[in-house]
Short mmCIF file of C-alpha atoms and ligand atoms in Angstrom, two decimals:
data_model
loop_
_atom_site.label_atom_id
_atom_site.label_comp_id
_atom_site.label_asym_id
_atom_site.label_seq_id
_atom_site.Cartn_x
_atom_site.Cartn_y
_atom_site.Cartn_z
CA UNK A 1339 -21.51 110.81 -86.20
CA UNK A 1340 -18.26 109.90 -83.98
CA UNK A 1341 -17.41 106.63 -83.77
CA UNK A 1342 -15.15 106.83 -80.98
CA UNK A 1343 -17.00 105.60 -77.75
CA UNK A 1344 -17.42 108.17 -75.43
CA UNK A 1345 -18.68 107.51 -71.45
CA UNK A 1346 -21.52 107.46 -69.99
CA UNK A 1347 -24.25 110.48 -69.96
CA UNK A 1348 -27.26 110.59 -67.11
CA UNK A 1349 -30.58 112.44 -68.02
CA UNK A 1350 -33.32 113.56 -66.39
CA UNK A 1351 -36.70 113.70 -68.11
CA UNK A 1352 -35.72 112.09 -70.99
CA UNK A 1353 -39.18 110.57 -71.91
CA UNK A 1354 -39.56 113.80 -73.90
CA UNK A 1355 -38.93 117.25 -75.06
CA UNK A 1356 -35.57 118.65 -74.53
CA UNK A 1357 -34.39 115.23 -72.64
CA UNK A 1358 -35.48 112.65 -74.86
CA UNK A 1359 -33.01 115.51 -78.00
CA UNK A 1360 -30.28 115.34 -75.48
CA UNK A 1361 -30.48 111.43 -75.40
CA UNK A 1362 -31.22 111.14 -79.08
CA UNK A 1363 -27.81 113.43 -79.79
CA UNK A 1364 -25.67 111.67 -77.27
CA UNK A 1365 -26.74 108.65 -78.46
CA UNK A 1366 -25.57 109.29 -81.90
CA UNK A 1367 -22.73 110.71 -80.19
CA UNK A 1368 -21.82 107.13 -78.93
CA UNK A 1369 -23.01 107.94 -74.98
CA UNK A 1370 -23.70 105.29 -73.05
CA UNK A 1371 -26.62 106.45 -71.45
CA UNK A 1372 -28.95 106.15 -68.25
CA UNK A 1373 -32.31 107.84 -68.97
CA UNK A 1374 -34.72 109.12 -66.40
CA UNK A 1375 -38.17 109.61 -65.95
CA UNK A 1376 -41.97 108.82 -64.88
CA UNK A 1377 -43.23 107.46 -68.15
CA UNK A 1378 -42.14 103.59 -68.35
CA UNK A 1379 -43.31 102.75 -71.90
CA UNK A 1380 -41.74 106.14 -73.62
CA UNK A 1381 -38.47 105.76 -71.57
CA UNK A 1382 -38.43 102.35 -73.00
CA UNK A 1383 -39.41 102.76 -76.64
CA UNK A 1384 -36.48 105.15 -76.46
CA UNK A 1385 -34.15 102.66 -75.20
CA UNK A 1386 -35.12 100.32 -77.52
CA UNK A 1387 -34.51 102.66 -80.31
CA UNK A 1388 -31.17 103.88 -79.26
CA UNK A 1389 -29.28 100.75 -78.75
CA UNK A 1390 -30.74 99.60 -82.34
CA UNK A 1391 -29.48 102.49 -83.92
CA UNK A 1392 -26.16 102.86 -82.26
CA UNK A 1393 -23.31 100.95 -80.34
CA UNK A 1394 -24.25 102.19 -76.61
CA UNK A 1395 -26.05 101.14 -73.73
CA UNK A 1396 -29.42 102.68 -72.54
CA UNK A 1397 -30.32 101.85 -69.03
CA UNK A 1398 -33.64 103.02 -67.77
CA UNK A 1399 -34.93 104.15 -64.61
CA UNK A 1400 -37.86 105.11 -63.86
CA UNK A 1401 -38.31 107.76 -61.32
CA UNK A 1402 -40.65 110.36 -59.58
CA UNK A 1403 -38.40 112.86 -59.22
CA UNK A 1404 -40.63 114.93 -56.48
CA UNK A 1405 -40.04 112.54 -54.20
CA UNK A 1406 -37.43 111.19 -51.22
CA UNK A 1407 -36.85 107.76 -52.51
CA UNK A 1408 -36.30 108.17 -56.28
CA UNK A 1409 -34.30 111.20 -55.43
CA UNK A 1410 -32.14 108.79 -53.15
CA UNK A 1411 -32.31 106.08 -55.73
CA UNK A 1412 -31.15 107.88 -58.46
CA UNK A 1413 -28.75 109.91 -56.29
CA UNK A 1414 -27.09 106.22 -55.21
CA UNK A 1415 -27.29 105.02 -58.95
CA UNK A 1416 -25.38 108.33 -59.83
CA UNK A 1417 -22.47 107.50 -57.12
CA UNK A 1418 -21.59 104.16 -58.74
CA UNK A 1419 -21.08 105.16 -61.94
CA UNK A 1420 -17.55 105.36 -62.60
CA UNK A 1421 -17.18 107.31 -65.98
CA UNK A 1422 -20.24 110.04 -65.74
CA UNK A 1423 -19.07 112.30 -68.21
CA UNK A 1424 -22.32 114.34 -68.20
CA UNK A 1425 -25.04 114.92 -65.94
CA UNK A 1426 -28.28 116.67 -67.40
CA UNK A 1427 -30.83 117.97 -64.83
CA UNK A 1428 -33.41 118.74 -67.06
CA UNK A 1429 -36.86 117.10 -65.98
CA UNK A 1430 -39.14 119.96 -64.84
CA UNK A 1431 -42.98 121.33 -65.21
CA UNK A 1432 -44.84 124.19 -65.50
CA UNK A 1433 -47.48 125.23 -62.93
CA UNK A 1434 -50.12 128.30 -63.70
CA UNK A 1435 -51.51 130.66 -61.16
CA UNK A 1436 -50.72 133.07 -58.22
CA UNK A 1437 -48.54 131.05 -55.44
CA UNK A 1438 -51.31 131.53 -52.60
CA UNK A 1439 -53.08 129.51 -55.43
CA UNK A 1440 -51.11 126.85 -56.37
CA UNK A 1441 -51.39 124.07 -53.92
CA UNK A 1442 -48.56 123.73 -51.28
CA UNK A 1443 -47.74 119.84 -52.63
CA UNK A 1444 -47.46 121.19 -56.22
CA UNK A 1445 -44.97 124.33 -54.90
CA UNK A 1446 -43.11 121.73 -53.12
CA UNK A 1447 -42.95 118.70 -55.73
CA UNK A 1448 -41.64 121.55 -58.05
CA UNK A 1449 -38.64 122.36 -55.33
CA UNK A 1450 -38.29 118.99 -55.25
CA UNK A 1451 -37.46 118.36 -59.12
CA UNK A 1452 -36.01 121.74 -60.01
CA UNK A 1453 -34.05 122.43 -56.81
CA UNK A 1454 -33.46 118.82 -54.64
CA UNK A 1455 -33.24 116.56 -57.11
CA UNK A 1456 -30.76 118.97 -59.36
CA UNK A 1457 -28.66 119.40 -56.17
CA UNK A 1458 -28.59 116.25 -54.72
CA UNK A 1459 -27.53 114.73 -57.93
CA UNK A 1460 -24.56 117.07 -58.80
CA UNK A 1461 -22.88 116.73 -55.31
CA UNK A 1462 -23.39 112.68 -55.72
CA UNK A 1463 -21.81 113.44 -59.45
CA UNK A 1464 -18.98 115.96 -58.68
CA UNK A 1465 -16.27 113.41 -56.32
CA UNK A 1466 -15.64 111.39 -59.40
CA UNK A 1467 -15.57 113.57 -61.80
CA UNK A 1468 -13.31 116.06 -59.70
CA UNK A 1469 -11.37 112.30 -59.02
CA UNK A 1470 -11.35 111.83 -63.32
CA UNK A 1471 -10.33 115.64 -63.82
CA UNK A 1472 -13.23 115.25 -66.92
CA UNK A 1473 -17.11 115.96 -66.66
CA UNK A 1474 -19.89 118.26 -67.71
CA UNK A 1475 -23.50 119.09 -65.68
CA UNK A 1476 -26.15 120.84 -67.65
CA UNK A 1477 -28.85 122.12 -65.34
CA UNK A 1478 -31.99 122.62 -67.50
CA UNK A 1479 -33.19 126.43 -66.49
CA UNK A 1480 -35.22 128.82 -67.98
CA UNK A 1481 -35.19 132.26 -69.84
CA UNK A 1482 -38.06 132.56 -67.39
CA UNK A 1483 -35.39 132.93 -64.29
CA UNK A 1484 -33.99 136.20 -64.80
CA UNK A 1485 -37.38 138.12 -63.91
CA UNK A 1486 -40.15 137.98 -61.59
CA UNK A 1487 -43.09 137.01 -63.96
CA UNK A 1488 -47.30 136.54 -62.26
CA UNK A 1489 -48.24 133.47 -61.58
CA UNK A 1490 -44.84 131.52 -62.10
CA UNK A 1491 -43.14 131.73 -58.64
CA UNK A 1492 -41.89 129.10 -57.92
CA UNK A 1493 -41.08 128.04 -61.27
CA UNK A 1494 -39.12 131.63 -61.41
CA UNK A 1495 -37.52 131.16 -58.26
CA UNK A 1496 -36.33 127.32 -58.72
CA UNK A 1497 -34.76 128.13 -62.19
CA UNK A 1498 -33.14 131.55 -60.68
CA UNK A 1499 -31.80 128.74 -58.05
CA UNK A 1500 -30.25 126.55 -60.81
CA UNK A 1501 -28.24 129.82 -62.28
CA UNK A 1502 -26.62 131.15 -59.38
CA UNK A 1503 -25.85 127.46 -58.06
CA UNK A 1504 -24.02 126.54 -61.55
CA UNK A 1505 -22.15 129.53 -61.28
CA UNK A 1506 -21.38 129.26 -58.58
CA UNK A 1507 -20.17 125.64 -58.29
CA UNK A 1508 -18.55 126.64 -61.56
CA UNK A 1509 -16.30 128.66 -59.49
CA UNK A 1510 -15.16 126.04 -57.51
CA UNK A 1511 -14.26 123.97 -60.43
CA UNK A 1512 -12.12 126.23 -61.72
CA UNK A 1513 -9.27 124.28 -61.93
CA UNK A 1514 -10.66 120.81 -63.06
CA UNK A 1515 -11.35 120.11 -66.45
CA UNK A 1516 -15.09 120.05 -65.92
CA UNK A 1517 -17.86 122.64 -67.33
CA UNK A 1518 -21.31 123.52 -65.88
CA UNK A 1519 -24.31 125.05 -67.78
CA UNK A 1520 -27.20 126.66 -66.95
CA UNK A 1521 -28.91 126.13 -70.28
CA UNK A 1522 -32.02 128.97 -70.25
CA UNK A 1523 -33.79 128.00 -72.91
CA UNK A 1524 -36.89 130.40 -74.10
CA UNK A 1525 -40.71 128.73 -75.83
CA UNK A 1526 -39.63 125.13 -77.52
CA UNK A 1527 -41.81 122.59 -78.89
CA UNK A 1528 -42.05 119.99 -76.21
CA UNK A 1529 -44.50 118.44 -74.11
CA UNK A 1530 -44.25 121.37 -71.46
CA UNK A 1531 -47.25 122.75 -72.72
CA UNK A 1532 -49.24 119.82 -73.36
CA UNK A 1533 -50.05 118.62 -69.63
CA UNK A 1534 -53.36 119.70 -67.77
CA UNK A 1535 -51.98 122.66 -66.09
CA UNK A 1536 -51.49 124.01 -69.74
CA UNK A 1537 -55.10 122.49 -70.88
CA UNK A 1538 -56.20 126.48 -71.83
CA UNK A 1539 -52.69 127.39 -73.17
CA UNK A 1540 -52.62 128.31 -76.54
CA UNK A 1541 -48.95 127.70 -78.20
CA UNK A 1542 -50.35 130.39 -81.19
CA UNK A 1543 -50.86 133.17 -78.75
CA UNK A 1544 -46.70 133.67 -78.65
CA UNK A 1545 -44.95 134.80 -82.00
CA UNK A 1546 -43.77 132.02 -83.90
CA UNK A 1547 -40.44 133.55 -83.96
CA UNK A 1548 -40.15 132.90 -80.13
CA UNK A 1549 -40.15 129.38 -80.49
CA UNK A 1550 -36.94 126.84 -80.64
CA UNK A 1551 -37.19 122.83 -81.46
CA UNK A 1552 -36.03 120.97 -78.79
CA UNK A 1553 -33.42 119.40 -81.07
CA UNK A 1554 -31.93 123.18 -81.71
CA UNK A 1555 -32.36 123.71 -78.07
CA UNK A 1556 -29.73 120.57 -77.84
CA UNK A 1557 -27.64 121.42 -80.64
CA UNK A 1558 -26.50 124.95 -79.17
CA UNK A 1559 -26.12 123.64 -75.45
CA UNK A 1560 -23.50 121.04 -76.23
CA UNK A 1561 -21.70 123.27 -78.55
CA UNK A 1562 -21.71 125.77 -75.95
CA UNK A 1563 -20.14 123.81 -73.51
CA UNK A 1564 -17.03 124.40 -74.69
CA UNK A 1565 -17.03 127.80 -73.93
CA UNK A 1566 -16.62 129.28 -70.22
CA UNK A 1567 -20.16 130.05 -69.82
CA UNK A 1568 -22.36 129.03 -67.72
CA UNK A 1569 -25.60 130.99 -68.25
CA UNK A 1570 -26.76 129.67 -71.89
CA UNK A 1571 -29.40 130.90 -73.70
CA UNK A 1572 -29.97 129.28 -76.71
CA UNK A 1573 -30.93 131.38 -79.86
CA UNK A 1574 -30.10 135.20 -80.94
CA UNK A 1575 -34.01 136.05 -80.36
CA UNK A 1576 -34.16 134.81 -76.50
CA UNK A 1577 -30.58 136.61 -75.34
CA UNK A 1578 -31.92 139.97 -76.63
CA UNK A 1579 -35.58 139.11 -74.53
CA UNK A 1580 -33.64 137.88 -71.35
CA UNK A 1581 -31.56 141.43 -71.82
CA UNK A 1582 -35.12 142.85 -71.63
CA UNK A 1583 -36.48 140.98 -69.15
CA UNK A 1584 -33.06 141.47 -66.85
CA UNK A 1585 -34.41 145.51 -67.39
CA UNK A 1586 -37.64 144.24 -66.40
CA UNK A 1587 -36.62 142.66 -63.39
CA UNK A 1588 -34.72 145.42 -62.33
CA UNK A 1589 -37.91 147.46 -62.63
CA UNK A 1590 -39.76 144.97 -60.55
CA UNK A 1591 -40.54 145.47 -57.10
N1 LIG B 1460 -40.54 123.89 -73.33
C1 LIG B 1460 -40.27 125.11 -72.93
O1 LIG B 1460 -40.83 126.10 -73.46
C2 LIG B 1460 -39.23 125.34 -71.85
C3 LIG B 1460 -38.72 126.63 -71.69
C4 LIG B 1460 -37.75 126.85 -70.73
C5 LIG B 1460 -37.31 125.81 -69.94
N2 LIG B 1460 -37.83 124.55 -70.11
C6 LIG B 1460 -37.32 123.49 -69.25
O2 LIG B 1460 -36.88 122.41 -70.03
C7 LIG B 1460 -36.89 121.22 -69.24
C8 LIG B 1460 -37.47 120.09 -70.05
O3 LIG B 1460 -38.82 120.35 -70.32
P1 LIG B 1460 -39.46 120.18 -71.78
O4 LIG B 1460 -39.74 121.51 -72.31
O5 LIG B 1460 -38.65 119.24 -72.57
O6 LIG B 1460 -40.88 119.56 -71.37
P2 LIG B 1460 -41.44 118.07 -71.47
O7 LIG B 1460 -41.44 117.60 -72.87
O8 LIG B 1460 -42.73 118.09 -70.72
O9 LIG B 1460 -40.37 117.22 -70.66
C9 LIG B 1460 -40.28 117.26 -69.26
C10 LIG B 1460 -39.59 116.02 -68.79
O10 LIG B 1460 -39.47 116.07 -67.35
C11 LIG B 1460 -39.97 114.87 -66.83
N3 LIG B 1460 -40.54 115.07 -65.51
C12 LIG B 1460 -41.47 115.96 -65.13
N4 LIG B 1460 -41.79 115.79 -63.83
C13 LIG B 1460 -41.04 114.76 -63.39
C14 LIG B 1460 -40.93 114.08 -62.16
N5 LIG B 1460 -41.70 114.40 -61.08
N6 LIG B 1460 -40.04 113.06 -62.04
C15 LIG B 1460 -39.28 112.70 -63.09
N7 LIG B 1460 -39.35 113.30 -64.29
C16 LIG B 1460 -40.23 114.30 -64.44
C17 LIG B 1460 -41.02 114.37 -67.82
O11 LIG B 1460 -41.14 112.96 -67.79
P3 LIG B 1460 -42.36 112.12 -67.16
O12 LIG B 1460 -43.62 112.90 -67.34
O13 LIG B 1460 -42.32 110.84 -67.94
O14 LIG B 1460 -41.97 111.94 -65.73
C18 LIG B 1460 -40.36 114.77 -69.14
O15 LIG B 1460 -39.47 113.78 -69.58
C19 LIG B 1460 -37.71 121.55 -67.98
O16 LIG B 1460 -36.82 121.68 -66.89
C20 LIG B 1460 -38.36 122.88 -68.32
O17 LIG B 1460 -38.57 123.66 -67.16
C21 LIG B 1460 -38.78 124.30 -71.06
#
């Protein structure tokens, strides 16, 4: 653990899976941090456990993140913080079935979260830390972006989104002192699978070797950050499947 105190890192969907390991790691990392989500009582416990464990602060807010006025809450909370050293856009969830399926509110509270919120809160982040010279953004994508898969198309489409707007606001950051990752992470042990949509999902039916604890997930993204790269895939095993799927998608229609 470093005991030097660090500034202050924002996540999104940290009531579980990958969120709640970033918190847990920048916590022990000495973050101050400002925790996001739907779930009041796990965003809470959380809190609760962080600031009794370590020397930061944990502020919560809760937040529906597929819709106008927590986007513009959280987006205004995000302005006034004056030493944001990393943003994390992670909160996100799975739909299942064709897109003339899925209902239009779902498609849309998924563009919402993966695309709006993502957006809206990096352009609210960037004047400061731009101002600061310092900052990092992680925008939590998927291995599932780099090819057009059945029945995931907007969840495709939204995470393809996150790549080529981290790259590309990369680019324009060139010369500040400030790193953005898309972090594409493959299967991982979170509670992605475990809501309703997922209710006939069964985590056995993909090799064991294709999954990643969210902790590992963590682990890899931060180290990577120091590196100029912003498309991350964490784990050997998932950059030789997105290679495949990138053939894949080329083979697409
Ligand atoms: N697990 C995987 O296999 C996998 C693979 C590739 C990419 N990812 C990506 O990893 C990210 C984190 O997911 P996870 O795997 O850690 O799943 P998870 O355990 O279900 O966590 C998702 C987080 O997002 C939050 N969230 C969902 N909808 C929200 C909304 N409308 N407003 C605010 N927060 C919302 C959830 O909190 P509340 O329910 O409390 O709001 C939760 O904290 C997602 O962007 C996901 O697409 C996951």
């Amino acid at each position: 653990m470093n005991g030097n105190k660090q500034g202050t890192a924002l996540i999104t969907g940290a009531s579980s899976g990958i969120g709640e390991a970033f918190a847990r790691e920048l916590g022990a990392r000495n973050y101050d941090l400002v925790i996001i989500a739907r779930r009041k009582d796990k965003l809470e416990e959380l809190a609760r456990e962080l600031k009794n464990n370590y020397s930061v602060s944990v502020d919560v807010i809760v937040a529906d993140l597929s819709t106008e006025k927590s986007i513009a809450q959280v987006e205004e909370y995000i302005k006034k913080v004056k030493n944001l050293d990393i943003l994390i856009n992670n909160a996100g969830f799975g739909t299942r079935g064709y897109f003339s399926d899925v209902s239009p509110e779902k498609s849309i509270n998924m563009i919402n979260v993966h695309v709006l919120a993502p957006t809206r809160f990096c352009r609210a982040a960037l004047p400061c830390m731009i101002k600061r010279d310092q900052g990092s953004i992680i925008n939590v994508s998927s291995l599932a972006s780099f090819c057009p898969i059945p029945g995931n198309a907007i969840y495709n489409a939204t995470k393809s989104y996150l790549n080529m707007f981290s790259r590309s606001i990369q680019s324009e950051l060139k010369n500040y002192n400030i790193k953005v990752q898309a972090l594409c992470p493959g299967f991982a042990y979170t509670g992605f699978h475990d809501t309703d949509e997922f209710k006939d999902f069964d985590r056995s039916s993909i090799p064991k070797w294709l999954w990643m604890f969210a902790q590992e997930v963590v682990e890899q993204s931060l180290k990577a950050l120091s590196k100029n790269k912003v498309i991350f895939i964490p784990g050997i095993k998932n950059r030789i499947l997105a290679g495949l799927l990138k053939i894949g998608g080329k083979l697409c229609p």
